[in-house]
PDB file of C-alpha atoms and ligand atoms in Angstrom:
ATOM      1  CA  MET L 272      -2.793 -81.982 -14.857  1.00  0.00           C
ATOM      2  CA  ASN L 273      -3.514 -83.596 -11.657  1.00  0.00           C
ATOM      3  CA  LYS L 274      -2.087 -81.014  -9.078  1.00  0.00           C
ATOM      4  CA  PHE L 275      -2.373 -77.566  -9.007  1.00  0.00           C
ATOM      5  CA  ILE L 276       0.154 -75.739  -6.306  1.00  0.00           C
ATOM      6  CA  ASP L 277       2.937 -73.583  -8.460  1.00  0.00           C
ATOM      7  CA  VAL L 278       3.215 -72.106 -12.387  1.00  0.00           C
ATOM      8  CA  THR L 279       5.287 -75.354 -13.657  1.00  0.00           C
ATOM      9  CA  ASP L 280       2.126 -77.435 -13.302  1.00  0.00           C
ATOM     10  CA  ILE L 281       0.006 -75.215 -15.516  1.00  0.00           C
ATOM     11  CA  GLY L 282       2.651 -76.082 -18.511  1.00  0.00           C
ATOM     12  CA  PRO L 283       3.250 -73.099 -21.376  1.00  0.00           C
ATOM     13  CA  LEU L 284       1.668 -70.365 -20.636  1.00  0.00           C
ATOM     14  CA  ASP L 285       0.616 -68.785 -23.705  1.00  0.00           C
ATOM     15  CA  LYS L 286      -1.528 -71.733 -24.106  1.00  0.00           C
ATOM     16  CA  ALA L 287      -3.144 -71.440 -20.686  1.00  0.00           C
ATOM     17  CA  LEU L 288      -4.007 -67.641 -21.320  1.00  0.00           C
ATOM     18  CA  ALA L 289      -5.021 -68.936 -24.382  1.00  0.00           C
ATOM     19  CA  GLU L 290      -7.962 -70.948 -23.161  1.00  0.00           C
ATOM     20  CA  ALA L 291      -8.685 -68.643 -20.355  1.00  0.00           C
ATOM     21  CA  ALA L 292      -9.643 -66.430 -23.255  1.00  0.00           C
ATOM     22  CA  ASP L 293     -11.598 -68.801 -24.752  1.00  0.00           C
ATOM     23  CA  ILE L 294     -13.951 -69.743 -21.715  1.00  0.00           C
ATOM     24  CA  LYS L 295     -13.693 -66.280 -20.837  1.00  0.00           C
ATOM     25  CA  HIS L 296     -15.863 -65.775 -24.461  1.00  0.00           C
ATOM     26  CA  ASN L 297     -17.754 -68.750 -23.854  1.00  0.00           C
ATOM     27  CA  ARG L 298     -17.533 -69.783 -20.083  1.00  0.00           C
ATOM     28  CA  PHE L 299     -20.546 -71.914 -19.961  1.00  0.00           C
ATOM     29  CA  ALA L 300     -19.035 -74.373 -23.348  1.00  0.00           C
ATOM     30  CA  TYR L 301     -18.277 -77.068 -20.898  1.00  0.00           C
ATOM     31  CA  THR L 302     -21.174 -77.388 -18.213  1.00  0.00           C
ATOM     32  CA  GLY L 303     -21.543 -81.393 -19.495  1.00  0.00           C
ATOM     33  CA  LEU L 304     -18.178 -81.624 -18.364  1.00  0.00           C
ATOM     34  CA  GLY L 305     -18.521 -81.226 -14.277  1.00  0.00           C
ATOM     35  CA  ARG L 306     -22.133 -83.267 -14.689  1.00  0.00           C
ATOM     36  CA  ASN L 307     -21.823 -85.815 -11.515  1.00  0.00           C
ATOM     37  CA  ARG L 308     -18.272 -84.537 -10.315  1.00  0.00           C
ATOM     38  CA  THR L 309     -17.713 -83.209  -6.696  1.00  0.00           C
ATOM     39  CA  LEU L 310     -15.529 -80.238  -5.962  1.00  0.00           C
ATOM     40  CA  LEU L 311     -14.547 -79.933  -2.300  1.00  0.00           C
ATOM     41  CA  MET L 312     -13.365 -76.803  -0.966  1.00  0.00           C
ATOM     42  CA  ILE L 313     -11.671 -76.616   2.428  1.00  0.00           C
ATOM     43  CA  PHE L 314     -10.455 -73.618   3.883  1.00  0.00           C
ATOM     44  CA  PHE L 315      -8.413 -73.640   7.390  1.00  0.00           C
ATOM     45  CA  ASN L 316      -8.542 -69.041   6.420  1.00  0.00           C
ATOM     46  CA  SER L 317     -11.015 -66.702   5.499  1.00  0.00           C
ATOM     47  CA  SER L 318     -12.327 -65.611   1.761  1.00  0.00           C
ATOM     48  CA  LEU L 319     -14.074 -63.427  -0.138  1.00  0.00           C
ATOM     49  CA  ARG L 320     -12.780 -63.646  -4.153  1.00  0.00           C
ATOM     50  CA  THR L 321     -11.094 -66.922  -3.919  1.00  0.00           C
ATOM     51  CA  ARG L 322     -14.315 -68.547  -2.336  1.00  0.00           C
ATOM     52  CA  LEU L 323     -17.255 -67.359  -4.403  1.00  0.00           C
ATOM     53  CA  SER L 324     -15.114 -67.144  -7.769  1.00  0.00           C
ATOM     54  CA  THR L 325     -13.858 -70.909  -7.754  1.00  0.00           C
ATOM     55  CA  GLN L 326     -17.127 -72.030  -6.683  1.00  0.00           C
ATOM     56  CA  LYS L 327     -18.235 -69.926  -9.826  1.00  0.00           C
ATOM     57  CA  ALA L 328     -16.183 -71.251 -12.411  1.00  0.00           C
ATOM     58  CA  ALA L 329     -16.822 -75.472 -10.867  1.00  0.00           C
ATOM     59  CA  MET L 330     -20.467 -74.412 -11.564  1.00  0.00           C
ATOM     60  CA  ASN L 331     -19.716 -72.662 -14.654  1.00  0.00           C
ATOM     61  CA  LEU L 332     -18.267 -76.319 -15.615  1.00  0.00           C
ATOM     62  CA  GLY L 333     -21.511 -77.903 -13.967  1.00  0.00           C
ATOM     63  CA  MET L 334     -20.025 -79.410 -10.940  1.00  0.00           C
ATOM     64  CA  ASN L 335     -21.839 -79.592  -7.741  1.00  0.00           C
ATOM     65  CA  VAL L 336     -19.987 -78.118  -4.868  1.00  0.00           C
ATOM     66  CA  MET L 337     -19.460 -78.288  -1.267  1.00  0.00           C
ATOM     67  CA  VAL L 338     -17.524 -75.935   1.188  1.00  0.00           C
ATOM     68  CA  LEU L 339     -15.965 -76.836   4.508  1.00  0.00           C
ATOM     69  CA  ASP L 340     -14.565 -73.653   7.105  1.00  0.00           C
ATOM     70  CA  VAL L 341     -12.413 -75.900   9.165  1.00  0.00           C
ATOM     71  CA  ASN L 342     -12.797 -73.825  11.651  1.00  0.00           C
ATOM     72  CA  GLN L 343     -16.130 -73.218  11.576  1.00  0.00           C
ATOM     73  CA  GLY L 344     -18.585 -76.113  12.226  1.00  0.00           C
ATOM     74  CA  ALA L 345     -15.835 -78.954  11.983  1.00  0.00           C
ATOM     75  CA  TRP L 346     -13.214 -80.616  14.527  1.00  0.00           C
ATOM     76  CA  LYS L 347     -10.944 -79.128  14.789  1.00  0.00           C
ATOM     77  CA  LEU L 348      -7.244 -80.854  13.058  1.00  0.00           C
ATOM     78  CA  GLU L 349      -3.826 -81.458  14.389  1.00  0.00           C
ATOM     79  CA  THR L 350      -1.409 -81.070  11.508  1.00  0.00           C
ATOM     80  CA  GLU L 351       1.407 -82.838  13.062  1.00  0.00           C
ATOM     81  CA  ARG L 352       2.167 -86.473  13.276  1.00  0.00           C
ATOM     82  CA  GLY L 353       3.516 -87.738  16.839  1.00  0.00           C
ATOM     83  CA  VAL L 354       1.628 -85.211  18.725  1.00  0.00           C
ATOM     84  CA  VAL L 355      -0.119 -86.792  21.668  1.00  0.00           C
ATOM     85  CA  MET L 356      -3.739 -85.194  20.850  1.00  0.00           C
ATOM     86  CA  ASP L 357      -4.759 -84.662  24.738  1.00  0.00           C
ATOM     87  CA  GLY L 358      -5.605 -81.012  23.553  1.00  0.00           C
ATOM     88  CA  ASP L 359      -8.152 -79.298  22.192  1.00  0.00           C
ATOM     89  CA  LYS L 360      -8.117 -81.425  18.521  1.00  0.00           C
ATOM     90  CA  ALA L 361     -10.594 -83.671  18.363  1.00  0.00           C
ATOM     91  CA  GLU L 362      -8.844 -85.218  14.590  1.00  0.00           C
ATOM     92  CA  HIS L 363      -5.799 -85.571  12.533  1.00  0.00           C
ATOM     93  CA  LEU L 364      -5.596 -84.513   9.103  1.00  0.00           C
ATOM     94  CA  LEU L 365      -4.083 -87.441   8.155  1.00  0.00           C
ATOM     95  CA  GLU L 366      -7.903 -89.378   8.742  1.00  0.00           C
ATOM     96  CA  ALA L 367      -9.734 -86.585   8.027  1.00  0.00           C
ATOM     97  CA  ILE L 368      -8.005 -86.125   4.294  1.00  0.00           C
ATOM     98  CA  PRO L 369      -8.856 -89.481   2.898  1.00  0.00           C
ATOM     99  CA  VAL L 370     -12.312 -89.555   4.527  1.00  0.00           C
ATOM    100  CA  MET L 371     -12.706 -85.889   2.698  1.00  0.00           C
ATOM    101  CA  GLY L 372     -11.460 -87.291  -0.111  1.00  0.00           C
ATOM    102  CA  SER L 373     -14.223 -90.379  -0.305  1.00  0.00           C
ATOM    103  CA  TYR L 374     -17.038 -87.793  -0.795  1.00  0.00           C
ATOM    104  CA  CYS L 375     -15.598 -85.247  -3.978  1.00  0.00           C
ATOM    105  CA  ASP L 376     -13.894 -85.684  -7.259  1.00  0.00           C
ATOM    106  CA  ILE L 377     -11.493 -82.754  -6.538  1.00  0.00           C
ATOM    107  CA  ILE L 378     -10.556 -80.848  -3.962  1.00  0.00           C
ATOM    108  CA  GLY L 379      -9.444 -77.065  -3.425  1.00  0.00           C
ATOM    109  CA  VAL L 380      -7.336 -76.543  -0.507  1.00  0.00           C
ATOM    110  CA  ARG L 381      -6.698 -72.539   1.501  1.00  0.00           C
ATOM    111  CA  SER L 382      -3.955 -73.045   4.466  1.00  0.00           C
ATOM    112  CA  PHE L 383      -1.978 -69.617   4.837  1.00  0.00           C
ATOM    113  CA  ALA L 384       1.437 -69.642   6.854  1.00  0.00           C
ATOM    114  CA  GLY L 385       1.577 -69.908  10.167  1.00  0.00           C
ATOM    115  CA  LEU L 386       5.031 -66.709   9.911  1.00  0.00           C
ATOM    116  CA  LYS L 387       6.759 -68.780  13.391  1.00  0.00           C
ATOM    117  CA  ASP L 388       8.097 -71.379  11.647  1.00  0.00           C
ATOM    118  CA  ARG L 389       9.411 -70.837   7.934  1.00  0.00           C
ATOM    119  CA  ASP L 390      10.994 -73.986   7.432  1.00  0.00           C
ATOM    120  CA  GLU L 391       7.234 -75.896   8.227  1.00  0.00           C
ATOM    121  CA  ASP L 392       5.642 -72.975   6.167  1.00  0.00           C
ATOM    122  CA  TYR L 393       7.790 -73.461   3.285  1.00  0.00           C
ATOM    123  CA  GLU L 394       7.689 -77.097   3.121  1.00  0.00           C
ATOM    124  CA  GLU L 395       3.962 -76.494   2.595  1.00  0.00           C
ATOM    125  CA  ARG L 396       2.969 -79.713   4.921  1.00  0.00           C
ATOM    126  CA  VAL L 397      -0.869 -79.207   4.573  1.00  0.00           C
ATOM    127  CA  ILE L 398      -0.954 -78.932   1.000  1.00  0.00           C
ATOM    128  CA  ASN L 399       1.953 -81.864   0.249  1.00  0.00           C
ATOM    129  CA  GLN L 400      -0.887 -84.223   2.952  1.00  0.00           C
ATOM    130  CA  PHE L 401      -3.522 -83.318   0.714  1.00  0.00           C
ATOM    131  CA  ILE L 402      -2.249 -84.193  -2.296  1.00  0.00           C
ATOM    132  CA  ARG L 403      -0.230 -87.268  -0.765  1.00  0.00           C
ATOM    133  CA  TYR L 404      -3.188 -88.553   1.032  1.00  0.00           C
ATOM    134  CA  SER L 405      -6.404 -87.773  -0.730  1.00  0.00           C
ATOM    135  CA  GLY L 406      -6.432 -89.759  -3.315  1.00  0.00           C
ATOM    136  CA  ARG L 407      -8.367 -86.914  -5.618  1.00  0.00           C
ATOM    137  CA  PRO L 408      -6.872 -83.657  -7.696  1.00  0.00           C
ATOM    138  CA  VAL L 409      -5.894 -80.964  -5.161  1.00  0.00           C
ATOM    139  CA  PHE L 410      -5.674 -77.188  -6.020  1.00  0.00           C
ATOM    140  CA  SER L 411      -4.035 -74.614  -4.094  1.00  0.00           C
ATOM    141  CA  MET L 412      -6.697 -71.149  -2.916  1.00  0.00           C
ATOM    142  CA  GLU L 413      -3.584 -70.238  -1.648  1.00  0.00           C
ATOM    143  CA  ALA L 414      -1.098 -71.814   0.437  1.00  0.00           C
ATOM    144  CA  ALA L 415       1.717 -71.082   2.456  1.00  0.00           C
ATOM    145  CA  THR L 416       4.458 -69.648   0.177  1.00  0.00           C
ATOM    146  CA  ARG L 417       2.289 -68.823  -2.924  1.00  0.00           C
ATOM    147  CA  HIS L 418      -1.072 -68.376  -4.331  1.00  0.00           C
ATOM    148  CA  PRO L 419      -1.541 -69.532  -8.298  1.00  0.00           C
ATOM    149  CA  LEU L 420      -5.664 -68.387  -8.978  1.00  0.00           C
ATOM    150  CA  GLN L 421      -4.215 -65.356  -7.598  1.00  0.00           C
ATOM    151  CA  SER L 422      -1.219 -65.034 -10.360  1.00  0.00           C
ATOM    152  CA  PHE L 423      -2.853 -66.644 -12.734  1.00  0.00           C
ATOM    153  CA  ALA L 424      -5.663 -63.960 -12.842  1.00  0.00           C
ATOM    154  CA  ASP L 425      -2.621 -60.939 -12.468  1.00  0.00           C
ATOM    155  CA  LEU L 426      -1.057 -62.517 -15.662  1.00  0.00           C
ATOM    156  CA  ILE L 427      -4.627 -62.560 -17.875  1.00  0.00           C
ATOM    157  CA  THR L 428      -5.622 -59.155 -16.129  1.00  0.00           C
ATOM    158  CA  ILE L 429      -2.442 -57.895 -17.531  1.00  0.00           C
ATOM    159  CA  GLU L 430      -2.440 -59.850 -20.990  1.00  0.00           C
ATOM    160  CA  GLU L 431      -5.736 -57.819 -21.377  1.00  0.00           C
ATOM    161  CA  PHE L 432      -4.840 -54.608 -20.397  1.00  0.00           C
ATOM    162  CA  LYS L 433      -0.661 -54.011 -22.025  1.00  0.00           C
ATOM    163  CA  THR L 434      -0.203 -52.127 -24.480  1.00  0.00           C
ATOM    164  CA  LYS L 435       3.396 -52.951 -25.645  1.00  0.00           C
ATOM    165  CA  PRO L 436       4.792 -56.601 -26.236  1.00  0.00           C
ATOM    166  CA  ARG L 437       6.909 -56.683 -22.693  1.00  0.00           C
ATOM    167  CA  PRO L 438       5.409 -54.503 -20.416  1.00  0.00           C
ATOM    168  CA  LYS L 439       7.505 -52.761 -17.495  1.00  0.00           C
ATOM    169  CA  VAL L 440       5.656 -54.885 -14.421  1.00  0.00           C
ATOM    170  CA  VAL L 441       7.130 -53.294 -10.475  1.00  0.00           C
ATOM    171  CA  LEU L 442       5.825 -54.993  -7.387  1.00  0.00           C
ATOM    172  CA  THR L 443       5.827 -53.003  -4.788  1.00  0.00           C
ATOM    173  CA  TRP L 444       5.625 -53.954  -0.902  1.00  0.00           C
ATOM    174  CA  ALA L 445       3.526 -51.345   0.919  1.00  0.00           C
ATOM    175  CA  PRO L 446       2.650 -50.339   4.136  1.00  0.00           C
ATOM    176  CA  HIS L 447       0.272 -52.936   6.499  1.00  0.00           C
ATOM    177  CA  PRO L 448      -0.757 -52.872  10.221  1.00  0.00           C
ATOM    178  CA  LYS L 449      -0.709 -56.999  10.609  1.00  0.00           C
ATOM    179  CA  ALA L 450       1.795 -59.830   9.477  1.00  0.00           C
ATOM    180  CA  LEU L 451       0.829 -61.041   6.167  1.00  0.00           C
ATOM    181  CA  PRO L 452       2.434 -64.067   3.959  1.00  0.00           C
ATOM    182  CA  GLN L 453       5.026 -63.717   1.201  1.00  0.00           C
ATOM    183  CA  ALA L 454       2.483 -66.123  -0.846  1.00  0.00           C
ATOM    184  CA  VAL L 455       0.453 -63.792  -2.640  1.00  0.00           C
ATOM    185  CA  ALA L 456       4.130 -61.675  -3.522  1.00  0.00           C
ATOM    186  CA  ASN L 457       6.193 -64.644  -4.632  1.00  0.00           C
ATOM    187  CA  SER L 458       3.747 -66.671  -6.098  1.00  0.00           C
ATOM    188  CA  PHE L 459       3.509 -63.235  -8.559  1.00  0.00           C
ATOM    189  CA  ALA L 460       7.225 -62.525  -9.193  1.00  0.00           C
ATOM    190  CA  GLU L 461       7.307 -66.872  -9.944  1.00  0.00           C
ATOM    191  CA  TRP L 462       4.564 -65.900 -13.216  1.00  0.00           C
ATOM    192  CA  ILE L 463       5.623 -62.633 -13.981  1.00  0.00           C
ATOM    193  CA  ASN L 464       9.378 -64.635 -14.045  1.00  0.00           C
ATOM    194  CA  ALA L 465       8.083 -67.156 -16.391  1.00  0.00           C
ATOM    195  CA  THR L 466       7.211 -63.535 -18.497  1.00  0.00           C
ATOM    196  CA  ASP L 467       9.717 -61.823 -20.774  1.00  0.00           C
ATOM    197  CA  TYR L 468       8.197 -59.230 -18.957  1.00  0.00           C
ATOM    198  CA  ASP L 469      10.660 -55.535 -17.655  1.00  0.00           C
ATOM    199  CA  PHE L 470       9.884 -56.987 -14.415  1.00  0.00           C
ATOM    200  CA  VAL L 471      11.063 -54.725 -10.933  1.00  0.00           C
ATOM    201  CA  ILE L 472      10.364 -55.560  -7.184  1.00  0.00           C
ATOM    202  CA  THR L 473      10.892 -52.782  -4.895  1.00  0.00           C
ATOM    203  CA  HIS L 474      10.831 -52.797  -1.172  1.00  0.00           C
ATOM    204  CA  PRO L 475      12.753 -51.326   2.013  1.00  0.00           C
ATOM    205  CA  HIS L 476      15.392 -53.226   3.747  1.00  0.00           C
ATOM    206  CA  GLY L 477      14.884 -56.029   5.204  1.00  0.00           C
ATOM    207  CA  TYR L 478      11.845 -57.287   3.521  1.00  0.00           C
ATOM    208  CA  GLU L 479      13.545 -59.461   0.915  1.00  0.00           C
ATOM    209  CA  LEU L 480      11.517 -62.389  -0.470  1.00  0.00           C
ATOM    210  CA  ASP L 481      13.151 -65.966  -0.938  1.00  0.00           C
ATOM    211  CA  PRO L 482      15.419 -65.243  -3.635  1.00  0.00           C
ATOM    212  CA  ALA L 483      13.886 -68.939  -5.219  1.00  0.00           C
ATOM    213  CA  PHE L 484      11.085 -66.640  -6.143  1.00  0.00           C
ATOM    214  CA  VAL L 485      12.971 -63.282  -6.954  1.00  0.00           C
ATOM    215  CA  GLY L 486      15.070 -64.855 -10.008  1.00  0.00           C
ATOM    216  CA  GLY L 487      15.964 -62.945 -12.089  1.00  0.00           C
ATOM    217  CA  ALA L 488      14.174 -59.471 -11.207  1.00  0.00           C
ATOM    218  CA  HIS L 489      15.640 -56.087 -10.557  1.00  0.00           C
ATOM    219  CA  VAL L 490      15.293 -55.521  -7.263  1.00  0.00           C
ATOM    220  CA  GLU L 491      15.152 -51.774  -6.771  1.00  0.00           C
ATOM    221  CA  TYR L 492      15.242 -50.280  -3.492  1.00  0.00           C
ATOM    222  CA  ASP L 493      14.303 -46.791  -4.292  1.00  0.00           C
ATOM    223  CA  GLN L 494      10.445 -46.696  -4.369  1.00  0.00           C
ATOM    224  CA  ARG L 495      10.029 -44.213  -6.769  1.00  0.00           C
ATOM    225  CA  ARG L 496      13.251 -44.761  -9.084  1.00  0.00           C
ATOM    226  CA  ALA L 497      11.251 -48.485  -9.122  1.00  0.00           C
ATOM    227  CA  PHE L 498       8.084 -46.567 -10.406  1.00  0.00           C
ATOM    228  CA  GLU L 499       9.690 -44.868 -13.345  1.00  0.00           C
ATOM    229  CA  GLY L 500       8.405 -45.689 -16.731  1.00  0.00           C
ATOM    230  CA  ALA L 501       6.425 -48.516 -15.176  1.00  0.00           C
ATOM    231  CA  ASP L 502       2.459 -49.636 -17.292  1.00  0.00           C
ATOM    232  CA  PHE L 503       1.939 -52.074 -14.270  1.00  0.00           C
ATOM    233  CA  ILE L 504       2.015 -51.174 -10.600  1.00  0.00           C
ATOM    234  CA  TYR L 505       1.263 -54.172  -8.188  1.00  0.00           C
ATOM    235  CA  ALA L 506       0.963 -53.779  -4.999  1.00  0.00           C
ATOM    236  CA  LYS L 507       0.914 -55.840  -2.320  1.00  0.00           C
ATOM    237  CA  ASN L 508       2.060 -55.436   1.777  1.00  0.00           C
ATOM    238  CA  TRP L 509       4.513 -59.558   3.017  1.00  0.00           C
ATOM    239  CA  SER L 510       5.943 -59.778   6.279  1.00  0.00           C
ATOM    240  CA  ALA L 511       9.763 -60.239   6.685  1.00  0.00           C
ATOM    241  CA  TYR L 512      11.019 -63.729   5.275  1.00  0.00           C
ATOM    242  CA  THR L 513      14.387 -63.402   6.680  1.00  0.00           C
ATOM    243  CA  ALA L 514      15.882 -64.736   9.679  1.00  0.00           C
ATOM    244  CA  PRO L 515      15.853 -63.512  12.104  1.00  0.00           C
ATOM    245  CA  ASN L 516      12.538 -61.531  11.578  1.00  0.00           C
ATOM    246  CA  TYR L 517      10.625 -64.172   9.462  1.00  0.00           C
ATOM    247  CA  GLY L 518       7.054 -63.501   9.926  1.00  0.00           C
ATOM    248  CA  LYS L 519       7.690 -59.998  11.814  1.00  0.00           C
ATOM    249  CA  VAL L 520       6.299 -56.344  10.909  1.00  0.00           C
ATOM    250  CA  LEU L 521       9.461 -54.685  10.281  1.00  0.00           C
ATOM    251  CA  SER L 522       8.204 -51.066   9.056  1.00  0.00           C
ATOM    252  CA  THR L 523       4.524 -49.450   8.790  1.00  0.00           C
ATOM    253  CA  ASP L 524       5.846 -46.588   6.911  1.00  0.00           C
ATOM    254  CA  ARG L 525       3.599 -44.554   5.087  1.00  0.00           C
ATOM    255  CA  ASP L 526       6.031 -42.960   2.653  1.00  0.00           C
ATOM    256  CA  TRP L 527       5.975 -46.458   1.079  1.00  0.00           C
ATOM    257  CA  THR L 528       2.106 -46.198   0.211  1.00  0.00           C
ATOM    258  CA  VAL L 529       1.089 -45.781  -3.506  1.00  0.00           C
ATOM    259  CA  ASP L 530       0.259 -42.299  -4.329  1.00  0.00           C
ATOM    260  CA  ALA L 531      -0.861 -40.284  -7.212  1.00  0.00           C
ATOM    261  CA  ALA L 532       2.883 -38.640  -7.192  1.00  0.00           C
ATOM    262  CA  LYS L 533       4.045 -42.094  -7.266  1.00  0.00           C
ATOM    263  CA  MET L 534       2.097 -43.503 -10.238  1.00  0.00           C
ATOM    264  CA  ALA L 535       3.002 -39.452 -12.196  1.00  0.00           C
ATOM    265  CA  LEU L 536       6.466 -41.521 -12.151  1.00  0.00           C
ATOM    266  CA  THR L 537       5.355 -44.351 -14.431  1.00  0.00           C
ATOM    267  CA  ASP L 538       3.898 -44.526 -17.678  1.00  0.00           C
ATOM    268  CA  ASN L 539       0.210 -43.909 -16.854  1.00  0.00           C
ATOM    269  CA  ALA L 540       0.554 -47.481 -15.227  1.00  0.00           C
ATOM    270  CA  ARG L 541      -2.438 -49.355 -13.999  1.00  0.00           C
ATOM    271  CA  PHE L 542      -2.496 -50.152 -10.783  1.00  0.00           C
ATOM    272  CA  MET L 543      -3.844 -53.929  -9.441  1.00  0.00           C
ATOM    273  CA  HIS L 544      -3.699 -55.820  -5.857  1.00  0.00           C
ATOM    274  CA  CYS L 545      -4.669 -58.565  -5.159  1.00  0.00           C
ATOM    275  CA  LEU L 546      -7.881 -57.277  -3.017  1.00  0.00           C
ATOM    276  CA  PRO L 547      -9.056 -57.426   0.579  1.00  0.00           C
ATOM    277  CA  VAL L 548      -6.840 -53.784   0.452  1.00  0.00           C
ATOM    278  CA  ARG L 549      -5.981 -51.216   2.906  1.00  0.00           C
ATOM    279  CA  ARG L 550      -7.038 -48.165   1.841  1.00  0.00           C
ATOM    280  CA  ASN L 551      -4.396 -45.199   3.054  1.00  0.00           C
ATOM    281  CA  MET L 552      -1.773 -48.263   4.396  1.00  0.00           C
ATOM    282  CA  ILE L 553      -1.301 -49.961   0.975  1.00  0.00           C
ATOM    283  CA  VAL L 554      -2.939 -47.462  -1.449  1.00  0.00           C
ATOM    284  CA  THR L 555      -4.517 -43.590  -1.016  1.00  0.00           C
ATOM    285  CA  ASP L 556      -8.237 -43.014  -1.912  1.00  0.00           C
ATOM    286  CA  ASP L 557      -8.056 -41.355  -4.999  1.00  0.00           C
ATOM    287  CA  VAL L 558      -5.388 -44.014  -6.648  1.00  0.00           C
ATOM    288  CA  ILE L 559      -7.312 -47.108  -5.853  1.00  0.00           C
ATOM    289  CA  GLU L 560     -10.809 -45.407  -7.427  1.00  0.00           C
ATOM    290  CA  SER L 561      -8.705 -43.629 -10.616  1.00  0.00           C
ATOM    291  CA  GLU L 562      -9.702 -44.805 -13.877  1.00  0.00           C
ATOM    292  CA  ARG L 563      -5.985 -46.639 -14.540  1.00  0.00           C
ATOM    293  CA  SER L 564      -6.793 -49.029 -11.203  1.00  0.00           C
ATOM    294  CA  ILE L 565      -7.466 -52.210 -12.524  1.00  0.00           C
ATOM    295  CA  VAL L 566      -8.338 -54.270  -9.328  1.00  0.00           C
ATOM    296  CA  ILE L 567     -11.752 -54.563 -10.070  1.00  0.00           C
ATOM    297  CA  PRO L 568     -11.580 -56.834 -13.557  1.00  0.00           C
ATOM    298  CA  GLU L 569      -8.253 -58.379 -11.644  1.00  0.00           C
ATOM    299  CA  ALA L 570     -10.753 -60.461  -9.590  1.00  0.00           C
ATOM    300  CA  ALA L 571     -13.176 -61.052 -11.832  1.00  0.00           C
ATOM    301  CA  ASN L 572     -10.544 -63.184 -13.688  1.00  0.00           C
ATOM    302  CA  ARG L 573     -10.642 -65.145 -10.187  1.00  0.00           C
ATOM    303  CA  GLU L 574     -13.367 -66.786 -11.895  1.00  0.00           C
ATOM    304  CA  ILE L 575     -11.359 -67.324 -15.439  1.00  0.00           C
ATOM    305  CA  SER L 576      -8.381 -68.451 -13.705  1.00  0.00           C
ATOM    306  CA  ALA L 577     -10.245 -71.022 -11.264  1.00  0.00           C
ATOM    307  CA  GLN L 578     -12.238 -72.398 -14.249  1.00  0.00           C
ATOM    308  CA  VAL L 579      -8.953 -72.700 -16.459  1.00  0.00           C
ATOM    309  CA  VAL L 580      -7.345 -74.863 -13.455  1.00  0.00           C
ATOM    310  CA  ILE L 581     -10.364 -76.767 -12.732  1.00  0.00           C
ATOM    311  CA  LYS L 582     -11.562 -77.596 -16.642  1.00  0.00           C
ATOM    312  CA  ARG L 583      -8.326 -79.084 -16.878  1.00  0.00           C
ATOM    313  CA  LEU L 584      -8.462 -81.161 -13.173  1.00  0.00           C
ATOM    314  CA  LEU L 585     -11.929 -82.330 -14.406  1.00  0.00           C
ATOM    315  CA  GLU L 586     -10.006 -83.635 -17.909  1.00  0.00           C
ATOM    316  CA  SER L 587      -7.128 -85.968 -15.946  1.00  0.00           C
ATOM    317  CA  LEU L 588     -10.371 -87.944 -14.237  1.00  0.00           C
ATOM    318  CA  PRO L 589     -10.915 -91.296 -15.082  1.00  0.00           C
ATOM    319  CA  HIS L 590     -13.828 -91.352 -17.405  1.00  0.00           C
TER     320      HIS L 590
HETATM  321  N1   CP V  56      -7.454 -62.159  -3.359  1.00  0.00           N
HETATM  322  C1   CP V  56      -7.688 -63.179  -2.422  1.00  0.00           C
HETATM  323  O1   CP V  56      -7.407 -64.410  -2.459  1.00  0.00           O
HETATM  324  O2   CP V  56      -8.855 -62.744  -1.758  1.00  0.00           O
HETATM  325  P1   CP V  56      -9.513 -63.508  -0.917  1.00  0.00           P
HETATM  326  O3   CP V  56      -8.813 -63.793   0.330  1.00  0.00           O
HETATM  327  O4   CP V  56     -10.892 -62.584  -0.728  1.00  0.00           O
HETATM  328  O5   CP V  56      -9.877 -64.742  -1.315  1.00  0.00           O
END
């Protein structure tokens, strides 16, 4: 594996999940693999979990880690080719990327959607430029349209907590005051569609996701009906995908907040969210604090998903 940007890069899921279980039980078994190897983590956007879990995973593998926050202390980077650089951006990504590649063995990139131009976001220009020009294996720490390290951790978590072979998993939109990318929802759908789970997506009208990610999932506009018999409720907000409303907040209707009354419609479902979460917008205090909430083990599994991915990228390097 020499890149990790979507579910296809990880190969067969059963093998990846078995590797995750192996690493979870013995996370220091491969400390020699990363010796004298350097991971560069580049953040164009903020992070708590991705930053810490990915760094911890790399340290478990014996790597050195460098972190660059592009918007704090680095030159502002121009990402468009052909621009006359007479503004506040001092360096072009096309020089910066190979320079960064010269200092490391593997690169992780976080670069969110701008939510202004759908075509530009869905072309994944930033991470694709890193893949093309860095000369290094590149992995996504959340790009414009996907968050595969999160989705892999979500799948590991569902496998750990499921009590039936083919659980009913519900991805539900929930309200948020700000416009958020579709990346987590897209990616979750992409990974769950790669399993044989019973998968339902529920959201208000106007919040339809890209059909390429929805795939064969059942879309149910009645959130309460979607929750009936569910084993896992995965809550997430996203802004509108469909033109002409791309990137807009169409509703903050708190009737879509996940609360105890809705959870009571499920088959004693587990509650999941990638975090950070806006309490009493996305989910009520009592649901996220309940014993059915698994948001903390879900976040802890980010270390495991990152370690599987970095391990495989290290194994792809020439000796
Ligand atoms: N879930 C997730 O990616 O969290 P951070 O944005 O804090 O990294």
